[in-house]
């Protein structure tokens, strides 16, 4: 571990910040504080004096905190992204002052915030969850399912509160014991849970593409999102009409051949169609087309798919390395109701997503790629999900899910919430977001059709500028 500490501590954040790492021991189940514990890792990005720029002389220990909550579920912090976003927050105002004359002194002070980057429980360095760990512990399906139930937003927020109390309870000023949070995608879901049950720990909230649908099960989510996935498929085939026949040809090949992924998984018809997950991000349509083009070239040249192509597909699909993303993707919406393989049930209602039906139609009928959806057959096609198949089945039909949101508390919310909402978001439905935003008090939104779900990565400066402006603007 010392080498890892040294590696991360030596990162030079463009000579503007210093990176340190802390770890915290927290209970797996907060209802059993004396039971098994896990470690939570937190990176702390501290601005150097030369980067403060605002002329405010504050001791490092007095600098306010901004906590970043990662998207997912099931992903740790991307270090390169944390460096980029941390620099944007810590040096945004002083380095962009000419274009930001209207920003107030509060966000001049943002140039002095320490940004914290949490690997949520079960991800990154935070006692990560992988199938082989369960095998090593010789846990059965029921034990695995019981363990995984503790890795949703409610416990991620409890971890945050444990860390906040440790870091800030010593402050004399009650306001100094609060911190600001920025939630991307699923991190925004966590922010809404935070506002529901622990708003007294929050100074302000920023959300990018992550105001959560206020639902009890994933069915309404997928019924809404499938419309957007259809739309993105139409855009794809309008841009690359030759791929109507090309994709059908590839699926015909996969149907008749056993294609094994380098790590031992299977490249099936269903897994190929899951490449449509990329349609929800900038450049995703073009990336999928490139894979289709390479596959057709392989079939024309070799009569099979090349190792290079298959390896590229494996690298685009992260379920093997991030199993929480698969196992808990539907349960993150559950409150007292079961998921029941919601995406599978919803998608089967539309023939265009069902290869067994499309293949019987004429050659000019496109098969639609699927979106951010989890299917039962993934726990056979992905090598490292196979050991979790039984647990995933148990979780899919489990109805004992605690509440994630308190609508009455959210209606009374006084913490300022500034949210970037993407009209064309393929992962978080715009209509459901507006319903949720009407429930949460004190919310202002940047609504745009110029960004997809990964807007904060692709348009970081413009989105942060607007969110900062929303934060401190006065209503007239």
CSV table of C-alpha atoms in Angstrom, one decimal, residues 232-233 235-247 250 272-298 305 309 312-313 316 369:
chain,number,residue,atom,x,y,z
A,232,UNK,CA,-30.8,7.7,-30.3
A,233,UNK,CA,-31.0,4.6,-32.5
A,235,UNK,CA,-30.0,9.2,-35.0
A,236,UNK,CA,-27.4,6.4,-35.3
A,237,UNK,CA,-29.0,4.7,-38.3
A,238,UNK,CA,-29.8,8.1,-40.0
A,239,UNK,CA,-26.1,9.0,-39.8
A,240,UNK,CA,-24.9,5.5,-40.8
A,241,UNK,CA,-27.7,3.9,-42.9
A,242,UNK,CA,-25.3,1.2,-44.2
A,243,UNK,CA,-25.2,-0.1,-40.6
A,244,UNK,CA,-28.8,-1.3,-40.8
A,245,UNK,CA,-27.6,-4.3,-42.8
A,246,UNK,CA,-24.1,-4.4,-41.3
A,247,UNK,CA,-25.4,-4.8,-37.7
A,250,UNK,CA,-22.9,-9.2,-37.4
A,272,UNK,CA,-23.3,-6.7,-28.9
A,273,UNK,CA,-26.5,-4.7,-28.7
A,274,UNK,CA,-25.4,-3.4,-25.2
A,275,UNK,CA,-22.9,-1.3,-27.1
A,276,UNK,CA,-25.8,1.2,-27.4
A,277,UNK,CA,-25.0,2.3,-23.9
A,278,UNK,CA,-22.5,4.6,-25.6
A,279,UNK,CA,-25.2,6.4,-27.5
A,280,UNK,CA,-25.8,8.5,-24.3
A,281,UNK,CA,-22.4,10.2,-24.3
A,282,UNK,CA,-20.7,12.6,-26.6
A,283,UNK,CA,-19.1,10.7,-29.6
A,284,UNK,CA,-20.8,7.5,-28.6
A,285,UNK,CA,-22.6,7.0,-31.9
A,286,UNK,CA,-19.3,7.4,-33.9
A,287,UNK,CA,-17.5,4.9,-31.5
A,288,UNK,CA,-20.1,2.3,-32.0
A,289,UNK,CA,-20.0,2.8,-35.8
A,290,UNK,CA,-16.3,2.3,-35.8
A,291,UNK,CA,-16.7,-1.1,-34.0
A,292,UNK,CA,-19.4,-2.1,-36.6
A,293,UNK,CA,-17.1,-1.1,-39.4
A,294,UNK,CA,-14.2,-3.1,-38.0
A,295,UNK,CA,-16.4,-6.1,-37.5
A,296,UNK,CA,-17.6,-6.0,-41.1
A,297,UNK,CA,-14.1,-5.6,-42.3
A,298,UNK,CA,-13.1,-8.6,-40.2
A,305,UNK,CA,-14.1,-11.4,-35.7
A,309,UNK,CA,-11.9,-6.1,-32.2
A,312,UNK,CA,-11.8,-3.5,-27.9
A,313,UNK,CA,-15.3,-4.5,-27.2
A,316,UNK,CA,-15.7,-0.6,-23.7
A,369,UNK,CA,-29.2,-1.2,-29.6
